[in-house]
Amino acid sequence: GENVEQHPSTLSVQEGDSAVIKCTYSDSASNYFPWYKQELGKRPQLIIDIRSNVGEKKDQRIAVTLNKTAKHFSLHITETQPEDSAVYFCAASSGGSNYKLTFGKGTLLTVNP
Amino acid sequence: DTGVSQNPRHKITKRGQNVTFRCDPISEHNRLYWYRQTLGQGPEFLTYFQNEAQLEKSRLLSDRFSAERPKGSFSTLEIQRTEQGDSAMYLCASSRGTKNIQYFGAGTRLSVL
């Protein structure tokens, strides 16, 4: 089955700096890669996703890149703000008749004012 | 609130007791998923329904676990003879169509004493 590795497990940055979180996946059939943000005690919330037919997607300060050949994808947050502090999870899904998401272990991002 | 709703939010039970959780998906979402999340980990897939049909179950789902979605709307997850290792956050998500964008509920936190 699919295996998703996520690094780093913790990341601390100064407000205004950029943050990058990287994930690798094992199943070459995976074609959908969402990123979720989870604040303490709250539900995971989708912040951005990418499908295997594109290499990059951007939404304001957040961008995701995908390298299908290397089977890795990354989340980039620019101009970080204290409210970006949370745990971020990457995930992968192979689609078809199998819609389950396989998640990474998460990255605790702390943005220091 | 038209998001995914889960009840109860918290459940404390004694080892050996049975517990049941409920998930109400977003209206018209035909797919419903159950995940389990332990501290410091990403959500792990348990099972998923398309309408009322349970299409996949994880090996994590022992025979003490059963899930139903009788009319293709809400779903229940029952754990029989609970064990301390069942203590976790149980998350429900729903989606529709082929895009597989999954929206999560706030979860039910189970503590087995």
Coordinates of N, CA and C in Angstrom, one line a residue:
Chain A
G1 N 0.8 -1.2 0.0 CA 0.0 0.0 0.0 C 0.8 1.3 0.0
E2 N 0.2 2.4 0.0 CA 0.8 3.7 -0.1 C 1.5 4.0 1.3
N3 N 2.7 4.6 1.2 CA 3.4 5.1 2.3 C 3.8 6.5 2.1
V4 N 3.5 7.4 3.0 CA 3.9 8.8 2.9 C 4.8 9.2 4.0
E5 N 5.9 9.8 3.6 CA 6.9 10.3 4.6 C 6.9 11.8 4.6
Q6 N 7.0 12.4 5.7 CA 6.9 13.9 5.8 C 8.0 14.4 6.7
H7 N 8.7 15.5 6.2 CA 9.8 16.1 6.9 C 9.7 17.6 6.7
P8 N 10.1 18.4 7.7 CA 10.6 17.9 9.0 C 9.4 17.7 10.0
S9 N 9.6 17.1 11.1 CA 8.5 16.9 12.0 C 8.2 18.2 12.8
T10 N 9.2 19.1 13.0 CA 8.9 20.4 13.6 C 9.7 21.4 12.8
L11 N 9.1 22.6 12.7 CA 9.7 23.7 12.0 C 9.4 25.0 12.7
S12 N 10.4 25.8 13.0 CA 10.3 27.0 13.7 C 10.9 28.1 12.8
V13 N 10.1 29.2 12.5 CA 10.5 30.3 11.6 C 10.1 31.6 12.3
Q14 N 10.8 32.6 11.8 CA 10.4 34.0 12.2 C 9.3 34.5 11.3
E15 N 8.5 35.3 11.9 CA 7.4 35.9 11.2 C 8.0 36.6 9.9
G16 N 7.4 36.4 8.8 CA 7.8 37.0 7.5 C 8.7 36.1 6.7
D17 N 9.3 35.0 7.4 CA 10.1 34.1 6.6 C 9.3 33.1 5.9
S18 N 9.9 32.3 5.0 CA 9.2 31.3 4.3 C 9.4 29.9 5.0
A19 N 8.4 29.0 4.8 CA 8.5 27.7 5.4 C 8.2 26.7 4.3
V20 N 9.0 25.6 4.3 CA 8.9 24.5 3.3 C 8.7 23.2 4.0
I21 N 7.7 22.4 3.7 CA 7.5 21.1 4.2 C 7.5 20.1 3.0
K22 N 8.2 19.0 3.2 CA 8.4 18.1 2.1 C 7.8 16.7 2.4
C23 N 7.2 16.1 1.4 CA 6.7 14.7 1.5 C 7.1 13.9 0.3
T24 N 7.3 12.6 0.6 CA 7.5 11.6 -0.4 C 6.4 10.6 -0.3
Y25 N 6.1 9.9 -1.5 CA 5.1 8.9 -1.5 C 5.7 7.7 -2.2
S26 N 5.1 6.5 -2.0 CA 5.7 5.3 -2.6 C 4.9 4.8 -3.8
D27 N 3.6 5.0 -3.9 CA 2.7 4.4 -4.9 C 2.7 5.3 -6.1
S28 N 3.3 4.8 -7.2 CA 3.3 5.7 -8.4 C 1.9 5.9 -9.0
A29 N 0.9 5.1 -8.5 CA -0.5 5.3 -9.0 C -1.2 6.5 -8.3
S30 N -0.6 7.0 -7.2 CA -1.2 8.1 -6.5 C -1.3 9.3 -7.4
N31 N -2.4 10.0 -7.4 CA -2.7 11.1 -8.3 C -3.3 12.3 -7.7
Y32 N -3.5 12.3 -6.4 CA -4.1 13.4 -5.7 C -3.4 13.7 -4.4
F33 N -3.0 14.9 -4.2 CA -2.1 15.2 -3.0 C -2.6 16.5 -2.3
P34 N -3.4 16.3 -1.3 CA -3.9 17.4 -0.5 C -3.0 17.7 0.7
W35 N -3.1 19.0 1.2 CA -2.4 19.4 2.4 C -3.5 19.9 3.3
Y36 N -3.4 19.5 4.6 CA -4.4 19.9 5.6 C -3.6 20.6 6.7
K37 N -4.3 21.6 7.3 CA -3.8 22.3 8.5 C -4.7 22.0 9.6
Q38 N -4.1 21.6 10.8 CA -4.8 21.3 11.9 C -4.3 22.1 13.1
E39 N -5.2 22.9 13.6 CA -4.9 23.7 14.8 C -5.3 22.8 16.0
L40 N -4.7 23.1 17.2 CA -4.9 22.3 18.4 C -6.3 22.1 18.7
G41 N -6.8 20.9 18.8 CA -8.1 20.6 19.2 C -9.2 20.8 18.1
K42 N -8.7 21.1 16.9 CA -9.7 21.4 15.8 C -9.6 20.3 14.6
R43 N -10.5 20.4 13.7 CA -10.6 19.5 12.6 C -9.5 19.8 11.6
P44 N -9.0 18.8 10.9 CA -8.1 19.1 9.8 C -8.8 19.9 8.7
Q45 N -8.2 20.9 8.2 CA -8.8 21.8 7.2 C -7.9 21.8 5.9
L46 N -8.6 21.5 4.8 CA -7.8 21.5 3.5 C -7.4 22.9 3.2
I47 N -6.1 23.1 2.9 CA -5.6 24.4 2.6 C -5.2 24.5 1.1
I48 N -4.8 23.4 0.5 CA -4.4 23.4 -0.9 C -4.3 22.0 -1.4
D49 N -4.5 21.7 -2.6 CA -4.3 20.3 -3.1 C -3.7 20.4 -4.5
I50 N -3.2 19.3 -5.0 CA -2.6 19.3 -6.4 C -2.9 17.9 -6.9
R51 N -3.1 17.9 -8.2 CA -3.4 16.6 -8.9 C -2.2 16.3 -9.8
S52 N -2.1 15.1 -10.2 CA -0.8 14.6 -10.9 C -0.6 15.2 -12.3
N53 N -1.7 15.9 -12.8 CA -1.5 16.4 -14.1 C -0.9 17.9 -14.2
V54 N -0.6 18.4 -13.0 CA 0.1 19.7 -12.9 C 1.3 19.6 -12.0
G55 N 2.2 20.5 -12.2 CA 3.5 20.5 -11.4 C 3.5 21.5 -10.2
E56 N 2.6 22.5 -10.3 CA 2.6 23.5 -9.3 C 1.3 24.2 -9.2
K57 N 0.9 24.6 -8.0 CA -0.3 25.3 -7.8 C -0.1 26.3 -6.7
K58 N -0.7 27.5 -6.9 CA -0.5 28.6 -5.9 C -1.8 29.2 -5.5
D59 N -1.9 29.5 -4.2 CA -3.0 30.2 -3.7 C -2.6 31.3 -2.7
Q60 N -2.4 32.5 -3.1 CA -1.9 33.6 -2.3 C -0.6 33.2 -1.7
R61 N -0.4 33.1 -0.4 CA 0.9 32.8 0.2 C 1.3 31.4 0.2
I62 N 0.4 30.5 -0.3 CA 0.6 29.1 -0.2 C 0.8 28.5 -1.6
A63 N 1.8 27.6 -1.8 CA 2.0 27.0 -3.0 C 2.4 25.5 -2.8
V64 N 2.1 24.7 -3.7 CA 2.5 23.3 -3.7 C 3.1 22.9 -5.0
T65 N 4.2 22.1 -4.9 CA 4.9 21.6 -6.1 C 4.9 20.1 -6.1
L66 N 4.8 19.5 -7.2 CA 4.8 18.0 -7.3 C 5.8 17.6 -8.4
N67 N 6.6 16.6 -8.0 CA 7.6 16.0 -8.9 C 7.2 14.5 -9.0
K68 N 6.5 14.1 -10.0 CA 6.0 12.8 -10.1 C 7.1 11.8 -10.3
T69 N 8.2 12.2 -11.0 CA 9.3 11.3 -11.3 C 10.0 10.9 -10.0
A70 N 10.2 11.9 -9.2 CA 10.8 11.6 -7.9 C 9.9 11.2 -6.8
K71 N 8.6 11.3 -7.1 CA 7.5 11.0 -6.1 C 7.7 11.8 -4.9
H72 N 7.8 13.1 -5.0 CA 7.7 14.0 -3.9 C 7.0 15.2 -4.2
F73 N 6.4 15.8 -3.1 CA 5.7 17.1 -3.3 C 5.9 17.9 -2.0
S74 N 5.8 19.2 -2.2 CA 6.2 20.1 -1.1 C 5.2 21.2 -1.0
L75 N 5.1 21.7 0.3 CA 4.3 22.9 0.6 C 5.2 24.1 0.9
H76 N 4.9 25.2 0.3 CA 5.6 26.4 0.5 C 4.7 27.5 1.1
I77 N 5.1 28.0 2.2 CA 4.3 29.2 2.8 C 5.2 30.4 2.8
T78 N 4.9 31.4 2.1 CA 5.7 32.6 2.2 C 5.1 33.6 3.1
E79 N 5.9 34.6 3.5 CA 5.5 35.7 4.4 C 4.7 35.1 5.6
T80 N 5.3 34.2 6.3 CA 4.6 33.5 7.4 C 4.1 34.5 8.5
Q81 N 2.9 34.1 9.1 CA 2.3 34.9 10.1 C 2.1 34.0 11.3
P82 N 2.0 34.6 12.5 CA 1.7 33.8 13.7 C 0.5 32.9 13.6
E83 N -0.5 33.3 12.9 CA -1.7 32.4 12.7 C -1.5 31.3 11.8
D84 N -0.3 31.2 11.1 CA 0.1 30.0 10.3 C 0.5 28.9 11.2
S85 N 0.8 29.2 12.5 CA 1.3 28.1 13.4 C 0.2 27.1 13.6
A86 N 0.6 25.8 13.3 CA -0.4 24.7 13.4 C 0.4 23.4 13.0
V87 N -0.3 22.3 13.0 CA 0.3 21.1 12.4 C -0.2 20.9 11.0
Y88 N 0.7 20.7 10.1 CA 0.4 20.5 8.7 C 0.6 19.0 8.3
F89 N -0.4 18.5 7.6 CA -0.3 17.1 7.1 C -0.4 17.1 5.6
C90 N 0.5 16.3 5.0 CA 0.4 16.0 3.6 C -0.3 14.6 3.5
A91 N -0.9 14.4 2.3 CA -1.6 13.1 2.1 C -1.6 12.8 0.6
A92 N -1.8 11.5 0.3 CA -1.8 11.0 -1.0 C -3.0 10.1 -1.2
S93 N -3.5 10.1 -2.4 CA -4.6 9.2 -2.8 C -4.4 8.7 -4.2
S94 N -4.7 7.4 -4.4 CA -4.5 6.8 -5.7 C -5.8 6.9 -6.6
G95 N -6.9 7.4 -6.0 CA -8.0 7.6 -6.9 C -8.6 6.3 -7.4
G96 N -9.1 6.4 -8.6 CA -9.8 5.2 -9.1 C -10.9 4.8 -8.3
S97 N -11.0 3.6 -7.8 CA -12.1 3.2 -6.9 C -11.6 3.2 -5.5
N98 N -10.4 3.7 -5.3 CA -9.9 3.8 -3.9 C -9.6 5.2 -3.6
Y99 N -10.5 5.8 -2.8 CA -10.4 7.2 -2.5 C -9.8 7.5 -1.2
K100 N -9.3 6.5 -0.5 CA -8.8 6.8 0.9 C -7.5 7.6 0.8
L101 N -7.3 8.4 1.8 CA -6.1 9.3 1.9 C -5.1 8.6 2.9
T102 N -3.8 8.6 2.5 CA -2.8 8.1 3.3 C -2.0 9.4 3.7
F103 N -1.9 9.6 5.0 CA -1.3 10.8 5.6 C 0.1 10.6 6.0
G104 N 0.9 11.7 5.9 CA 2.2 11.8 6.6 C 2.0 12.0 8.1
K105 N 3.1 12.0 8.9 CA 2.9 12.1 10.3 C 2.8 13.6 10.8
G106 N 2.9 14.5 9.9 CA 2.7 15.9 10.3 C 3.9 16.7 10.6
T107 N 3.8 18.0 10.4 CA 4.9 19.0 10.7 C 4.3 20.0 11.6
L108 N 4.8 20.2 12.8 CA 4.4 21.3 13.7 C 5.2 22.5 13.3
L109 N 4.4 23.5 12.7 CA 5.0 24.8 12.3 C 4.8 25.8 13.4
T110 N 5.8 26.4 13.9 CA 5.7 27.5 14.8 C 6.3 28.8 14.2
V111 N 5.4 29.8 14.1 CA 5.9 31.1 13.6 C 6.0 32.1 14.7
N112 N 7.3 32.5 15.0 CA 7.6 33.3 16.1 C 7.4 34.8 15.7
P113 N 6.7 35.6 16.5 CA 6.5 37.0 16.2 C 7.8 37.8 16.3
Chain B
D1 N -24.7 25.1 10.7 CA -23.4 24.6 10.3 C -23.7 23.5 9.3
T2 N -23.2 23.6 8.1 CA -23.4 22.6 7.1 C -22.2 21.7 6.9
G3 N -21.3 21.7 7.8 CA -20.1 20.9 7.7 C -20.4 19.5 8.2
V4 N -19.3 18.7 8.3 CA -19.4 17.3 8.8 C -19.6 17.4 10.3
S5 N -20.6 16.7 10.9 CA -20.9 16.8 12.3 C -20.6 15.4 12.9
Q6 N -20.0 15.4 14.1 CA -19.7 14.2 14.8 C -20.2 14.3 16.2
N7 N -20.7 13.2 16.7 CA -21.2 13.2 18.1 C -20.9 11.8 18.7
P8 N -20.6 11.7 20.0 CA -20.3 12.9 20.8 C -18.9 13.5 20.5
R9 N -18.6 14.6 21.1 CA -17.2 15.1 20.9 C -16.2 14.4 21.8
H10 N -16.6 14.0 22.9 CA -15.8 13.3 23.9 C -16.5 12.1 24.4
K11 N -15.8 11.0 24.6 CA -16.4 9.8 25.2 C -15.3 9.2 26.1
I12 N -15.7 9.0 27.4 CA -14.8 8.3 28.3 C -15.5 7.0 28.7
T13 N -14.8 5.9 28.6 CA -15.5 4.7 28.9 C -14.5 3.8 29.6
K14 N -15.0 2.7 30.2 CA -14.2 1.8 30.9 C -13.8 0.6 30.0
R15 N -12.7 0.1 30.1 CA -12.2 -1.1 29.3 C -13.3 -2.2 29.3
G16 N -13.6 -2.7 28.2 CA -14.6 -3.7 28.1 C -16.0 -3.3 27.7
Q17 N -16.2 -2.0 27.8 CA -17.5 -1.5 27.4 C -17.6 -1.3 25.9
N18 N -18.8 -1.2 25.4 CA -19.0 -0.9 24.0 C -19.3 0.6 23.8
V19 N -18.9 1.2 22.7 CA -19.1 2.6 22.4 C -19.6 2.7 21.0
T20 N -20.4 3.7 20.7 CA -20.9 4.0 19.4 C -20.7 5.5 19.1
F21 N -20.2 5.8 17.9 CA -20.0 7.2 17.5 C -20.9 7.4 16.3
R22 N -21.3 8.7 16.1 CA -22.1 9.0 14.9 C -21.4 10.1 14.1
C23 N -21.6 10.0 12.8 CA -21.1 11.0 11.8 C -22.2 11.4 10.9
D24 N -22.5 12.7 10.8 CA -23.4 13.2 9.8 C -22.6 13.9 8.7
P25 N -22.5 13.4 7.5 CA -21.7 14.1 6.5 C -22.4 15.3 5.9
I26 N -21.6 16.0 5.1 CA -22.2 17.2 4.4 C -23.3 16.6 3.4
S27 N -24.4 17.3 3.4 CA -25.5 16.9 2.6 C -25.1 16.7 1.2
E28 N -25.6 15.6 0.6 CA -25.4 15.2 -0.8 C -24.0 14.6 -1.0
H29 N -23.2 14.5 0.0 CA -21.9 13.8 -0.1 C -22.1 12.3 -0.1
N30 N -21.7 11.6 -1.2 CA -22.0 10.2 -1.3 C -20.9 9.3 -0.6
R31 N -19.8 9.9 -0.4 CA -18.7 9.1 0.2 C -18.5 9.6 1.7
L32 N -18.2 8.6 2.5 CA -18.0 8.9 3.9 C -16.8 8.0 4.4
Y33 N -15.9 8.6 5.2 CA -14.7 7.9 5.6 C -14.6 8.0 7.1
W34 N -14.0 7.0 7.7 CA -13.6 7.0 9.1 C -12.1 6.9 9.1
Y35 N -11.5 7.8 10.0 CA -10.0 7.7 10.2 C -9.8 7.7 11.7
R36 N -8.7 7.3 12.2 CA -8.3 7.3 13.6 C -7.0 8.1 13.7
Q37 N -6.9 9.0 14.7 CA -5.7 9.8 14.8 C -5.3 9.7 16.3
T38 N -4.0 9.3 16.5 CA -3.4 9.3 17.8 C -2.4 10.5 17.9
L39 N -2.1 10.8 19.1 CA -1.3 12.0 19.4 C 0.0 11.9 18.6
G40 N 0.3 13.0 17.9 CA 1.5 13.1 17.1 C 1.6 12.4 15.8
Q41 N 0.4 11.9 15.4 CA 0.4 11.1 14.2 C -0.6 11.7 13.2
G42 N -0.5 11.4 11.9 CA -1.5 11.8 11.0 C -2.7 10.8 11.1
P43 N -3.9 11.2 10.5 CA -5.0 10.4 10.5 C -4.7 9.1 9.8
E44 N -5.2 7.9 10.3 CA -5.1 6.6 9.6 C -6.4 6.2 9.2
F45 N -6.5 5.7 7.9 CA -7.7 5.3 7.3 C -8.2 4.0 8.0
L46 N -9.6 4.0 8.3 CA -10.2 2.8 8.9 C -11.1 2.2 7.9
T47 N -12.1 2.9 7.3 CA -13.0 2.4 6.4 C -13.7 3.5 5.6
Y48 N -14.4 3.1 4.5 CA -15.1 4.1 3.7 C -16.3 3.5 3.1
F49 N -17.3 4.4 2.9 CA -18.6 4.0 2.3 C -18.8 4.9 1.1
Q50 N -19.4 4.2 0.1 CA -20.0 5.0 -1.0 C -21.5 4.7 -1.0
N51 N -22.2 5.7 -0.7 CA -23.6 5.6 -0.4 C -23.7 4.6 0.8
E52 N -24.5 3.6 0.7 CA -24.6 2.7 1.9 C -23.7 1.5 1.8
A53 N -22.9 1.4 0.8 CA -22.0 0.3 0.6 C -20.6 0.5 1.3
Q54 N -20.2 -0.4 2.1 CA -18.9 -0.3 2.7 C -17.9 -0.9 1.7
L55 N -17.0 -0.1 1.1 CA -16.2 -0.6 0.0 C -14.8 -1.0 0.4
E56 N -14.3 -0.5 1.5 CA -13.0 -0.9 2.0 C -12.8 -0.8 3.5
K57 N -12.1 -1.7 4.0 CA -11.8 -1.7 5.4 C -10.3 -1.9 5.6
S58 N -9.7 -1.1 6.5 CA -8.3 -1.3 6.8 C -8.1 -2.5 7.7
R59 N -6.8 -3.0 7.6 CA -6.5 -4.1 8.5 C -6.4 -3.6 9.9
L60 N -6.4 -2.3 10.1 CA -6.5 -1.7 11.5 C -7.8 -2.0 12.1
L61 N -8.8 -2.3 11.3 CA -10.2 -2.4 11.8 C -10.4 -3.9 12.2
S62 N -10.1 -4.1 13.5 CA -10.3 -5.5 14.0 C -11.8 -5.9 14.0
D63 N -12.1 -7.1 14.4 CA -13.4 -7.6 14.4 C -14.2 -7.0 15.5
R64 N -13.6 -6.2 16.4 CA -14.3 -5.5 17.4 C -14.9 -4.2 16.9
F65 N -14.5 -3.8 15.7 CA -15.0 -2.5 15.1 C -16.0 -2.9 14.0
S66 N -17.1 -2.1 14.0 CA -18.1 -2.3 12.9 C -18.6 -0.9 12.6
A67 N -18.8 -0.7 11.3 CA -19.4 0.6 10.8 C -20.5 0.3 9.9
E68 N -21.5 1.3 10.0 CA -22.7 1.2 9.1 C -23.0 2.5 8.6
R69 N -23.7 2.5 7.5 CA -24.3 3.7 6.9 C -25.6 3.3 6.2
P70 N -26.6 3.0 7.1 CA -27.8 2.3 6.6 C -28.5 2.9 5.5
K71 N -28.7 4.2 5.4 CA -29.5 4.8 4.3 C -28.6 5.7 3.5
G72 N -27.3 5.5 3.5 CA -26.4 6.4 2.7 C -26.3 7.8 3.2
S73 N -26.8 8.0 4.5 CA -26.7 9.4 5.0 C -25.7 9.4 6.2
F74 N -26.2 9.3 7.4 CA -25.3 9.3 8.5 C -24.6 7.9 8.7
S75 N -23.5 7.9 9.4 CA -22.8 6.6 9.7 C -22.6 6.5 11.2
T76 N -22.5 5.2 11.6 CA -22.1 4.9 13.0 C -20.9 4.0 13.0
L77 N -20.0 4.3 14.0 CA -18.8 3.4 14.2 C -19.0 2.9 15.6
E78 N -19.0 1.5 15.7 CA -19.1 0.9 17.0 C -17.8 0.2 17.3
I79 N -17.4 0.3 18.6 CA -16.3 -0.5 19.1 C -16.8 -1.3 20.2
Q80 N -16.6 -2.6 20.1 CA -17.0 -3.5 21.2 C -15.9 -3.9 22.0
R81 N -16.1 -4.1 23.3 CA -15.1 -4.6 24.2 C -13.9 -3.7 24.1
T82 N -14.1 -2.4 24.4 CA -13.0 -1.5 24.2 C -11.7 -1.8 25.0
E83 N -10.6 -1.5 24.4 CA -9.3 -1.7 25.0 C -8.6 -0.3 25.2
Q84 N -7.6 -0.2 26.1 CA -6.9 1.1 26.2 C -6.3 1.5 24.9
G85 N -5.8 0.6 24.1 CA -5.2 1.0 22.8 C -6.2 1.6 21.8
D86 N -7.5 1.5 22.2 CA -8.5 2.2 21.3 C -8.6 3.7 21.5
S87 N -8.0 4.1 22.6 CA -8.0 5.6 22.9 C -7.4 6.4 21.8
A88 N -8.1 7.3 21.2 CA -7.7 8.0 20.0 C -8.8 9.0 19.7
M89 N -8.5 9.9 18.7 CA -9.5 10.7 18.1 C -10.0 10.0 16.8
Y90 N -11.3 9.9 16.8 CA -11.9 9.2 15.6 C -12.6 10.3 14.7
L91 N -12.0 10.4 13.5 CA -12.4 11.5 12.6 C -13.3 10.9 11.5
C92 N -14.2 11.7 11.1 CA -15.1 11.3 9.9 C -14.9 12.4 8.9
A93 N -14.9 12.0 7.6 CA -14.8 12.9 6.5 C -15.8 12.5 5.4
S94 N -16.2 13.5 4.6 CA -17.1 13.1 3.5 C -16.6 13.8 2.2
S95 N -17.0 13.3 1.1 CA -16.7 13.9 -0.2 C -17.8 13.5 -1.2
R96 N -17.7 14.1 -2.4 CA -18.6 13.7 -3.4 C -17.9 13.8 -4.8
G97 N -18.4 13.1 -5.8 CA -17.9 13.2 -7.1 C -16.5 12.6 -7.2
T98 N -15.8 12.8 -8.3 CA -14.5 12.2 -8.5 C -13.4 12.9 -8.0
K99 N -13.6 14.2 -7.5 CA -12.4 15.0 -7.1 C -11.9 14.6 -5.8
N100 N -12.6 13.9 -5.0 CA -12.2 13.3 -3.7 C -11.7 14.4 -2.7
I101 N -12.3 15.6 -2.7 CA -12.0 16.6 -1.8 C -12.7 16.2 -0.5
Q102 N -11.9 15.8 0.5 CA -12.5 15.3 1.8 C -12.6 16.4 2.8
Y103 N -13.7 16.6 3.4 CA -14.0 17.5 4.5 C -14.2 16.8 5.8
F104 N -13.4 17.2 6.8 CA -13.4 16.5 8.0 C -14.3 17.1 9.1
G105 N -14.8 16.2 10.0 CA -15.5 16.7 11.2 C -14.5 17.0 12.3
A106 N -15.0 17.4 13.4 CA -14.1 17.8 14.5 C -13.7 16.6 15.3
G107 N -14.3 15.4 15.1 CA -13.8 14.2 15.7 C -14.5 13.9 17.0
T108 N -14.4 12.6 17.4 CA -14.8 12.1 18.7 C -13.6 11.6 19.4
R109 N -13.3 12.2 20.5 CA -12.1 11.8 21.3 C -12.5 10.7 22.3
L110 N -12.0 9.5 22.1 CA -12.3 8.4 23.0 C -11.2 8.2 24.0
S111 N -11.5 8.1 25.2 CA -10.6 7.7 26.3 C -11.1 6.5 27.0
V112 N -10.3 5.4 26.9 CA -10.6 4.1 27.5 C -9.8 4.0 28.8
L113 N -10.5 3.9 29.9 CA -9.8 3.9 31.2 C -9.6 2.4 31.7

